Every structure is written in structure tokens, then in C-alpha cells.
Coordinates of C-alpha atoms in Angstrom, one line a residue:
Chain A
X10 CA 99.2 69.2 91.9
X11 CA 99.2 67.5 95.3
X12 CA 102.0 65.0 95.8
X13 CA 104.1 66.4 93.0
X14 CA 107.8 66.7 93.9
X15 CA 109.5 70.0 93.3
X16 CA 111.9 69.7 90.3
X17 CA 115.6 70.2 91.0
X18 CA 117.0 73.5 89.7
X19 CA 120.0 73.4 87.4
X20 CA 121.2 76.9 88.4
X21 CA 121.1 78.7 91.7
X22 CA 120.8 82.4 92.6
X23 CA 120.7 83.8 89.1
X24 CA 120.4 87.6 89.0
X25 CA 117.4 89.2 87.3
X26 CA 117.5 89.2 83.5
X27 CA 119.5 86.0 83.4
X28 CA 118.2 82.6 82.4
X29 CA 121.4 80.8 81.5
X30 CA 124.6 82.5 82.7
X31 CA 127.0 83.8 80.0
X32 CA 129.8 81.9 81.7
X33 CA 128.0 78.6 81.0
X34 CA 127.3 79.5 77.4
X35 CA 131.0 80.5 76.9
X36 CA 132.0 77.0 77.9
X37 CA 129.9 75.7 75.0
X38 CA 131.2 78.2 72.5
X39 CA 134.8 77.3 73.1
X40 CA 137.5 79.6 71.6
X41 CA 136.1 82.9 70.4
X42 CA 138.1 84.2 67.4
X43 CA 136.6 87.7 67.3
X44 CA 135.3 90.2 69.8
X45 CA 133.8 88.4 72.7
X46 CA 131.8 91.4 73.8
X47 CA 130.0 91.6 70.5
X48 CA 128.7 88.1 71.0
X49 CA 127.9 88.6 74.6
X50 CA 125.9 91.7 73.9
X51 CA 123.5 89.8 71.7
X52 CA 123.3 86.9 74.1
X53 CA 122.4 89.2 77.0
X54 CA 119.8 91.0 74.9
X55 CA 118.0 87.7 74.2
X56 CA 118.4 86.6 77.7
X57 CA 116.5 89.7 78.9
X58 CA 113.6 89.1 76.5
X59 CA 113.4 85.5 77.5
X60 CA 113.5 86.4 81.2
X61 CA 110.7 89.0 80.6
X62 CA 108.5 86.4 78.8
X63 CA 108.9 83.9 81.6
X64 CA 108.1 86.5 84.3
X65 CA 105.2 87.9 82.3
X66 CA 103.2 84.9 83.5
X67 CA 103.8 85.8 87.1
X68 CA 103.5 89.6 87.1
X69 CA 99.8 90.0 86.2
Chain B
X1327 CA 103.6 114.2 63.7
X1328 CA 101.7 117.4 62.6
X1329 CA 102.7 120.6 64.3
X1330 CA 99.4 121.0 66.2
X1331 CA 99.4 117.4 67.5
X1332 CA 103.1 117.8 68.5
X1333 CA 102.2 121.0 70.3
X1334 CA 99.3 119.3 72.1
X1335 CA 101.5 116.3 73.0
X1336 CA 104.1 118.6 74.5
X1337 CA 101.5 120.7 76.4
X1338 CA 99.9 117.6 77.9
X1339 CA 103.2 116.0 78.7
X1340 CA 104.6 119.1 80.4
X1341 CA 101.4 119.5 82.4
X1342 CA 101.4 115.8 83.5
X1343 CA 105.1 115.7 84.4
X1344 CA 104.9 118.9 86.4
X1345 CA 102.0 117.5 88.5
X1346 CA 103.9 114.2 89.0
X1347 CA 106.7 116.4 90.4
X1348 CA 104.4 118.0 92.9
X1349 CA 104.4 121.2 90.8
X1350 CA 101.7 123.5 89.6
X1351 CA 101.1 123.3 85.9
X1352 CA 98.8 125.5 83.8
X1353 CA 95.9 123.2 84.7
X1354 CA 95.2 120.2 86.8
X1355 CA 95.8 117.2 84.5
X1356 CA 93.0 114.6 83.9
X1357 CA 93.8 111.0 83.3
X1358 CA 91.4 108.2 82.3
X1359 CA 92.1 104.7 83.5
X1360 CA 89.7 103.0 81.1
X1361 CA 89.2 99.3 80.4
X1362 CA 85.9 97.7 79.7
X1363 CA 84.3 101.2 79.6
X1364 CA 86.3 102.0 76.4
X1365 CA 85.1 98.8 74.8
X1366 CA 81.4 99.4 75.5
X1367 CA 81.7 103.0 74.5
X1368 CA 83.4 102.1 71.2
X1369 CA 80.6 99.6 70.4
X1370 CA 82.6 96.4 70.4
X1371 CA 81.9 93.1 72.2
X1372 CA 84.3 92.0 74.9
X1373 CA 85.2 89.0 72.7
X1374 CA 86.3 91.5 70.0
X1375 CA 88.6 93.2 72.4
X1376 CA 90.1 90.1 74.0
X1377 CA 90.7 88.4 70.7
X1378 CA 91.4 91.0 68.1
X1379 CA 94.4 93.3 68.8
X1380 CA 93.4 95.5 65.8
X1381 CA 90.2 96.3 67.7
X1382 CA 91.9 96.6 71.1
X1383 CA 94.8 98.8 70.2
X1384 CA 93.4 100.8 67.3
X1385 CA 89.7 100.8 66.6
X1386 CA 88.4 101.1 70.2
X1387 CA 91.1 103.6 71.1
X1388 CA 90.3 105.7 68.0
X1389 CA 86.7 106.0 69.2
X1390 CA 87.8 106.8 72.7
X1391 CA 90.5 109.4 71.9
X1392 CA 88.2 111.1 69.4
X1393 CA 85.6 111.7 72.0
X1394 CA 87.5 112.2 75.3
X1395 CA 90.0 115.0 75.6
X1396 CA 92.2 113.6 78.3
X1397 CA 95.8 114.5 79.2
X1398 CA 96.9 110.9 79.5
X1399 CA 95.3 107.4 79.4
X1400 CA 96.2 103.9 80.3
X1401 CA 96.5 102.5 76.8
X1402 CA 94.5 99.8 75.2
X1403 CA 91.4 98.7 77.2
X1404 CA 92.5 95.1 77.5
X1405 CA 95.8 93.9 78.9
X1406 CA 95.4 90.2 78.0
X1407 CA 95.2 88.8 74.5
X1408 CA 93.1 85.7 74.3
X1409 CA 95.1 84.3 71.4
X1410 CA 98.3 84.3 73.4
X1411 CA 96.6 82.6 76.3
X1412 CA 95.0 80.0 74.0
X1413 CA 98.4 79.3 72.3
X1414 CA 99.8 78.0 75.7
X1415 CA 96.5 76.7 77.1
X1416 CA 96.4 79.1 80.0
X1417 CA 94.0 77.6 82.6
X1418 CA 93.4 80.5 84.9
X1419 CA 91.7 83.0 82.7
X1420 CA 88.2 82.6 81.2
X1421 CA 87.5 84.8 78.2
X1422 CA 84.4 86.2 76.5
X1423 CA 83.5 84.3 73.5
X1424 CA 85.4 81.2 74.6
X1425 CA 83.9 79.8 77.9
X1426 CA 82.0 83.0 78.6
X1427 CA 79.3 84.9 76.8
X1428 CA 80.7 87.4 74.3
X1429 CA 80.0 90.3 76.6
X1430 CA 81.0 88.8 80.0
X1431 CA 84.1 90.3 81.6
X1432 CA 87.1 87.9 81.8
X1433 CA 87.3 85.8 85.0
X1434 CA 90.5 84.9 86.9
X1435 CA 90.5 81.4 88.4
X1436 CA 92.6 81.9 91.6
X1437 CA 94.4 78.8 92.8
X1438 CA 97.5 77.5 94.6
X1439 CA 99.6 77.2 91.5
X1440 CA 102.6 77.3 93.8
X1441 CA 102.6 74.7 96.6
X1442 CA 104.1 75.2 100.1
X1443 CA 106.8 72.6 99.3
X1444 CA 107.9 74.7 96.3
X1445 CA 109.3 77.6 98.4
X1446 CA 112.8 76.2 98.5
X1447 CA 113.2 75.7 94.8
X1448 CA 111.6 79.1 94.2
X1449 CA 114.0 80.8 96.6
X1450 CA 117.0 79.1 95.0
X1451 CA 116.1 80.2 91.5
X1452 CA 112.7 81.7 90.8
X1453 CA 113.2 82.1 87.0
X1454 CA 114.0 78.4 86.6
X1455 CA 111.2 77.4 89.0
X1456 CA 108.6 79.5 87.0
X1457 CA 109.6 77.9 83.7
X1458 CA 109.9 74.3 84.9
X1459 CA 107.2 74.0 87.5
X1460 CA 104.8 76.9 87.4
X1461 CA 104.2 77.2 83.7
X1462 CA 103.4 73.5 83.2
X1463 CA 100.8 73.9 85.9
X1464 CA 99.1 76.9 84.4
X1465 CA 99.6 76.1 80.7
X1466 CA 97.7 73.1 79.6
X1467 CA 99.9 72.7 76.5
X1468 CA 102.9 72.2 78.7
X1469 CA 101.5 69.1 80.5
X1470 CA 104.2 67.0 78.9
X1471 CA 107.3 69.2 78.9
X1472 CA 109.5 68.5 75.9
X1473 CA 106.6 67.0 73.8
X1474 CA 105.8 68.3 70.4
X1475 CA 102.7 70.2 71.7
X1476 CA 104.7 71.7 74.6
X1477 CA 107.5 72.9 72.3
X1478 CA 105.1 74.4 69.8
X1479 CA 103.2 76.2 72.6
X1480 CA 106.5 77.6 74.0
X1481 CA 107.5 78.9 70.6
X1482 CA 104.0 80.2 69.8
X1483 CA 103.6 81.9 73.2
X1484 CA 106.9 83.8 72.9
X1485 CA 106.1 84.8 69.3
X1486 CA 102.7 86.0 70.3
X1487 CA 104.1 88.1 73.1
X1488 CA 106.6 89.7 70.8
X1489 CA 103.8 90.4 68.2
X1490 CA 101.7 91.9 71.0
X1491 CA 104.5 94.3 72.1
X1492 CA 105.1 95.3 68.4
X1493 CA 101.4 96.2 68.1
X1494 CA 101.6 98.2 71.3
X1495 CA 104.6 100.2 70.0
X1496 CA 102.8 100.9 66.7
X1497 CA 99.7 102.0 68.6
X1498 CA 101.6 104.3 71.0
X1499 CA 103.1 106.0 67.9
X1500 CA 99.6 106.4 66.4
X1501 CA 98.1 107.8 69.6
X1502 CA 100.9 110.4 69.7
X1503 CA 100.7 111.3 66.0
X1504 CA 97.0 111.4 65.5
X1505 CA 95.8 112.6 69.0
X1506 CA 98.8 114.1 70.7
X1507 CA 98.2 111.5 73.4
X1508 CA 100.3 109.1 75.5
X1509 CA 100.1 106.5 78.2
X1510 CA 100.4 107.7 81.8
X1511 CA 102.7 104.9 82.7
X1512 CA 105.7 102.9 81.4
X1513 CA 106.4 99.5 82.7
X1514 CA 104.8 97.3 85.4
X1515 CA 105.9 95.8 88.6
X1516 CA 104.4 94.3 91.8
X1517 CA 104.7 94.3 95.6
X1518 CA 106.6 91.1 96.4
X1519 CA 103.8 90.0 98.7
X1520 CA 101.4 90.4 95.8
X1521 CA 103.6 88.5 93.4
X1522 CA 103.2 85.6 95.8
X1523 CA 99.7 86.3 96.9
X1524 CA 98.1 87.0 93.5
X1525 CA 99.2 84.5 91.0
X1526 CA 101.4 82.0 92.8
X1527 CA 100.0 81.0 96.2
X1528 CA 96.6 82.8 96.0
X1529 CA 95.0 84.6 98.9
X1530 CA 94.1 81.5 100.8
X1531 CA 97.6 80.0 100.4
X1532 CA 99.5 83.2 101.4
X1533 CA 97.3 83.8 104.4
X1534 CA 98.1 80.2 105.7
X1535 CA 101.8 80.6 104.9
X1536 CA 102.3 83.8 107.0
X1537 CA 101.1 81.8 110.0
X1538 CA 102.6 78.4 109.2
X1539 CA 105.9 79.2 107.4
X1540 CA 106.5 82.9 107.8
X1541 CA 110.3 82.6 107.3
X1542 CA 109.8 81.0 103.9
X1543 CA 107.4 83.8 102.9
X1544 CA 110.0 86.4 103.9
X1545 CA 112.8 84.6 102.2
X1546 CA 110.8 84.4 99.0
X1547 CA 110.0 88.1 99.2
X1548 CA 113.6 88.9 99.7
X1549 CA 114.5 87.0 96.5
X1550 CA 111.7 88.9 94.7
X1551 CA 112.9 92.4 95.5
X1552 CA 115.7 92.7 92.8
X1553 CA 113.5 90.8 90.3
X1554 CA 110.6 93.2 90.8
X1555 CA 112.9 96.2 90.4
X1556 CA 114.4 94.8 87.3
X1557 CA 111.0 93.9 85.8
X1558 CA 109.7 97.4 86.4
X1559 CA 112.7 99.0 84.7
X1560 CA 113.0 96.5 81.8
X1561 CA 109.3 96.6 80.9
X1562 CA 109.5 100.4 80.8
X1563 CA 112.2 100.0 78.1
X1564 CA 114.5 102.3 80.0
X1565 CA 112.1 105.2 80.3
X1566 CA 112.3 107.2 83.5
X1567 CA 110.0 110.1 82.7
X1568 CA 106.8 108.3 83.4
X1569 CA 106.0 106.3 86.4
X1570 CA 106.0 102.5 86.5
X1571 CA 102.6 101.0 87.3
X1572 CA 102.4 99.0 90.5
X1573 CA 98.8 97.8 91.1
X1574 CA 98.5 97.0 94.8
X1575 CA 96.2 94.3 95.9
X1576 CA 96.6 92.4 99.2
X1577 CA 98.0 95.4 101.0
X1578 CA 94.7 97.2 101.1
X1579 CA 93.0 97.3 104.5
X1580 CA 91.8 94.9 105.9
X1581 CA 93.3 91.9 104.0
X1582 CA 96.1 92.1 106.5
X1583 CA 96.0 93.5 110.0
X1584 CA 98.4 96.4 110.6
X1585 CA 100.9 94.2 112.4
X1586 CA 100.9 91.7 109.5
X1587 CA 101.1 94.6 107.0
X1588 CA 104.2 96.0 108.8
X1589 CA 105.9 92.6 109.0
X1590 CA 105.0 91.1 105.6
X1591 CA 103.7 93.6 103.1
X1592 CA 105.5 96.9 103.6
X1593 CA 109.3 96.2 104.0
X1594 CA 109.9 94.6 100.6
X1595 CA 107.4 96.9 98.8
X1596 CA 109.3 99.8 100.2
X1597 CA 112.6 98.4 99.0
X1598 CA 111.2 97.9 95.5
X1599 CA 110.0 101.5 95.3
X1600 CA 113.2 102.8 96.7
X1601 CA 115.2 100.6 94.3
X1602 CA 113.3 102.0 91.4
X1603 CA 113.7 105.5 92.6
X1604 CA 117.4 105.1 93.0
X1605 CA 117.5 104.3 89.3
X1606 CA 115.4 107.4 88.5
X1607 CA 112.0 105.6 88.2
X1608 CA 109.0 106.9 90.0
X1609 CA 106.2 104.5 91.0
X1610 CA 102.4 104.9 90.4
X1611 CA 101.3 103.6 93.8
X1612 CA 97.9 102.4 92.6
X1613 CA 96.3 101.9 96.0
X1614 CA 93.2 100.0 95.2
X1615 CA 90.7 99.9 98.1
X1616 CA 91.5 101.6 101.4
X1617 CA 95.0 102.4 102.5
X1618 CA 94.2 105.0 105.2
X1619 CA 95.8 103.1 108.1
X1620 CA 99.1 102.9 106.3
X1621 CA 99.6 106.5 105.2
X1622 CA 102.2 107.3 107.9
X1623 CA 104.3 104.4 106.8
X1624 CA 104.0 105.3 103.1
X1625 CA 105.2 108.8 104.0
X1626 CA 108.6 107.2 104.9
X1627 CA 109.3 106.9 101.1
X1628 CA 111.6 109.5 99.5
X1629 CA 109.9 112.7 98.4
X1630 CA 108.3 112.4 94.9
X1631 CA 109.2 108.7 94.6
X1632 CA 105.5 107.8 94.2
X1633 CA 102.3 109.1 92.8
X1634 CA 99.7 108.0 95.3
X1635 CA 96.5 107.0 93.7
X1636 CA 93.5 107.4 95.9
X1637 CA 90.6 104.9 95.5
X1638 CA 88.8 104.6 98.9
X1639 CA 91.6 105.9 101.0
X1640 CA 90.6 109.0 103.1
X1641 CA 91.5 111.9 100.8
X1642 CA 91.7 114.4 103.7
X1643 CA 94.2 112.3 105.5
X1644 CA 96.1 111.5 102.3
X1645 CA 96.4 115.2 101.5
X1646 CA 97.5 116.0 105.1
X1647 CA 100.1 113.2 105.4
X1648 CA 101.4 112.8 101.8
X1649 CA 100.4 116.1 100.2
X1650 CA 103.3 118.4 99.0
X1651 CA 105.8 115.5 99.1
X1652 CA 103.9 113.2 96.7
X1653 CA 101.5 113.8 93.8
X1654 CA 98.0 112.6 94.6
X1655 CA 95.7 111.2 92.0
X1656 CA 92.0 110.2 92.0
X1657 CA 89.3 109.8 93.1
X1658 CA 86.0 110.3 91.3
X1659 CA 83.9 107.4 92.6
X1660 CA 83.1 104.7 90.0
X1661 CA 79.6 104.5 91.4
X1662 CA 79.1 108.2 90.7
X1663 CA 80.4 107.8 87.2
X1664 CA 77.9 104.9 86.7
X1665 CA 74.7 106.0 88.2
X1666 CA 75.2 109.7 89.1
X1667 CA 74.1 112.7 87.0
X1668 CA 76.6 114.8 85.0
X1669 CA 76.1 117.8 87.3
X1670 CA 76.8 115.6 90.4
X1671 CA 80.1 114.5 88.8
X1672 CA 81.0 118.1 88.0
X1673 CA 80.3 119.1 91.6
X1674 CA 82.5 116.3 92.9
X1675 CA 85.4 117.2 90.6
X1676 CA 85.1 120.9 91.6
X1677 CA 85.2 119.9 95.3
X1678 CA 88.2 117.8 94.7
X1679 CA 90.1 120.5 92.9
X1680 CA 89.1 123.3 95.3
X1681 CA 90.0 121.2 98.4
X1682 CA 93.1 119.3 97.3
X1683 CA 94.6 120.7 94.2
X1684 CA 95.4 124.3 95.1
X1685 CA 99.0 123.7 95.8
X1686 CA 99.6 121.6 92.7
X1687 CA 100.7 117.9 92.7
X1688 CA 97.2 116.7 91.9
X1689 CA 95.7 114.7 89.0
X1690 CA 92.0 113.9 88.5
X1691 CA 91.1 110.3 87.7
X1692 CA 88.4 107.8 88.5
X1693 CA 88.8 106.1 91.8
X1694 CA 89.2 102.7 90.2
X1695 CA 89.6 101.3 86.6
X1696 CA 86.5 102.3 84.6
X1697 CA 84.2 99.4 84.0
X1698 CA 81.5 98.9 81.3
X1699 CA 78.8 100.4 83.5
X1700 CA 80.3 103.9 83.4
X1701 CA 78.1 106.4 81.7
X1702 CA 80.0 108.2 78.9
X1703 CA 78.1 111.5 79.7
X1704 CA 79.5 111.3 83.2
X1705 CA 83.1 110.6 82.1
X1706 CA 82.7 113.6 79.8
X1707 CA 81.4 115.7 82.7
X1708 CA 84.5 114.7 84.7
X1709 CA 86.8 116.0 82.0
X1710 CA 84.7 119.1 81.4
X1711 CA 84.9 120.0 85.1
X1712 CA 88.7 119.8 85.1
X1713 CA 88.8 122.2 82.1
X1714 CA 86.3 124.5 83.8
X1715 CA 87.7 124.5 87.4
X1716 CA 91.2 123.2 87.1
X1717 CA 93.1 126.2 85.8
X1718 CA 95.9 127.6 88.0

């Protein structure tokens, strides 16, 4: 591990439970024709599970 | 759930929750924090438990719950599934049946998996740093991020974890239905200093850091406070009836001297506990080792916000300083449970109850997690003594 340069982060100061901010995803999705909250709710749910999996390897 | 099991479940739950709330239930509750003890008692090898979830969550627990009439337990004997660790090539755990003999306890290979120069990236975005820097270091399969093997391992690891949680949910349902039994905790979190000092920097690394780069350590712990609150709540699945488990490691005396403890360990741990409590979640303050010098500080916490588990902390002082405001739990010595006689265990439990449980807010448990050398007759004697002497 010695001599390895730290990788540059893509995001800064993300709150707990967030891996990729919804605002970023929204840019990719473009115009939402239906209810945005329905889509966001599912996104947030999967964000949380992904976050918990990543942190699982630290909290042991 | 059959009527009698439902009744038993409700009786035990009422008893346990009343004690957590510093009240006086019908009887002192008894909890077993069992791990390798359960495996040996059930007649399986450690490899069976580490590698076969069917054995870990169902067969071993069936044998345990049929024999030991406890109010609550700590769930399956093994926290870590070897299959999940193999899927990602985890380098820091050695398992029975893989590198170790089939009956040798797992070994943790502590190392500086986070380097001093990683602090800035960690502080800026710990979630991203863990995924992009930490995991490739601890997961052999991630050596070439983006490669076929790394992608397969990432998918396989996440699926394995989801499968493991599904098995746990099924097991919890079975324990309730068939035995009227439940786990004493929901969710897990850590002291921010332990998050750094256990798995990231290791003991040697963190002890150097608090001298060489103390401000970085403090900044990293500040960043960890909201994450550790969130992790405790999210892993509890929203439950606020049962306490979140915080196993406490480097804060035990004398890893740090009292000045270091005040400066580095306590402020952020206190905020994690207070943050959980503000959201209705009590903490099981699992104080492994001796915490006697810090009892006055711990007493600063809001009333009832923790259950203080006594291992080698002075029980007299714990009762005097924390009693009445926080439920106390413990502390039948593991050595006694291993090599003592059943009558000696009963005498110890009677003394515990007579001396510390009279006002309520007390739970009998082993001092530390039960290991394979615990004698089943002594564990049984511990439970019998609570039934015999613990009625209010």
C-alpha cells in the first residue's frame, strides 16, 4: 500500500445514506413525464442499501 | 405463532423492555450473548458455522433455544459468513476450514488498511473513499477495479449480503414463532474512534496519529458522527424498542490514558449516543474490558439513553454512579462459566441480584461473549439462578 496516491473523489460532503446524489441522477434522467417523487423514492431506497453494503465492510 | 409462544414472547419482551427502562419487571431478565459456545454446544464444527447459514441461523440456534430458557439472545452464533468474504476475496479474516483447522476460531488480521495520507480524501467523502480505495485494499478480487473479476465480485458480494439479511429475517421469525424468543438488539454502530482504530488505521496507526496528526483524527471523527448515527438506525430497520449494539473497543482502560480518552474517544461517541437517543434509539453500551475510570463521564449521558454492559468495570462503582439512571447488564465472569462449578455460578448470580438488582434496571448476562470453552452446565446454572433468585 505504501506510495499509493489517494484517489480523487468525484463527490464531496455527501450525507449518510447517499452514494450518488439524486440531483446528479436527475440530470441524467432528463424530463420526467410522471411523478418525480415516485421515481426518487425508489432511487433513495436503493441508495440506502448500497450505502449500507459499502459501510458494512467498515463497521465490524 | 401459537398462543403459548406468543404469550411467552410477550412476557419476555415486557420483562426485558421494563428492565431497559430502569424499571422493576416480574423477574430479573437473563440474556445470553453466545457465539462459539452455541456452536460447540450444538455439536457443529466452526467451519460448519462460518460457511453454512442453514447451520448458523437455524440448526445451531434450534439446539441452543431448545435447551437454554433465556429471555433474549444475540442471534446466530457467527456474524460473518465465509462465503460472502470469499466472494470478494476479503484479506483480513482467516476462517476455519479455509486457512485454519475446522475448529479454530476466526482470526482478524489487523493492518493499516487506511494510510495517513488518506485522511483528506476520507474526510471529504468517506463513502466514496471506502468504495474506491479501502475495498480494493481489503478485497483481493478488487485488485483491478473495473475488471471482469472485480465486477463479478462486487455483484456477488452485494447479492450475498442481501441473501444473508433475508436468512436472518427468516430466522428471527422462526425464533419468535417456535421459541417465543427474540434478539436483544437491533442494529449496530461504532464509536467514531473505533471506526478508525479497529478496521481502518488499526491500533498502531491510530495511536501514532493522535500524536502526529491529531487534528486530522478529530476531523475524521467529526465526519463519522452522522454516519454512525445513520448506520445504527438504518441497520435497525427503523426499530426503536430494542437497543442498538455498540461494541466498544479502544476506549477500554488503559488503551488510552484518561486525557486522551477525554480528548479523542469520548466527545464523538457521546454525540453518536445522544444523536441516536434524540431519534428514540437507546444504545447497548457494550463496555468490553474495564471502563471504571470513565464512569463519571458516561453519567453525563441523558437518563436511560444507554444500557451499560459490565465486563470488568467495577460493578460497585457502576451501580453507584450509573444505577437508577441507566440499566446495568452483566457480569458473570467467563472464567467462572468455563472452569467453575455450577454451584459457584449460582452463588455469583445470587450475589449479583441481591447486591445490584433490588431497585430494578438490571439484566444478568455473561461478562463477555461466550466462547467455546464455556461449560453448558454452568450456563444452565446461570439461568436457573436467575429463575430462583431473580423474582421481584
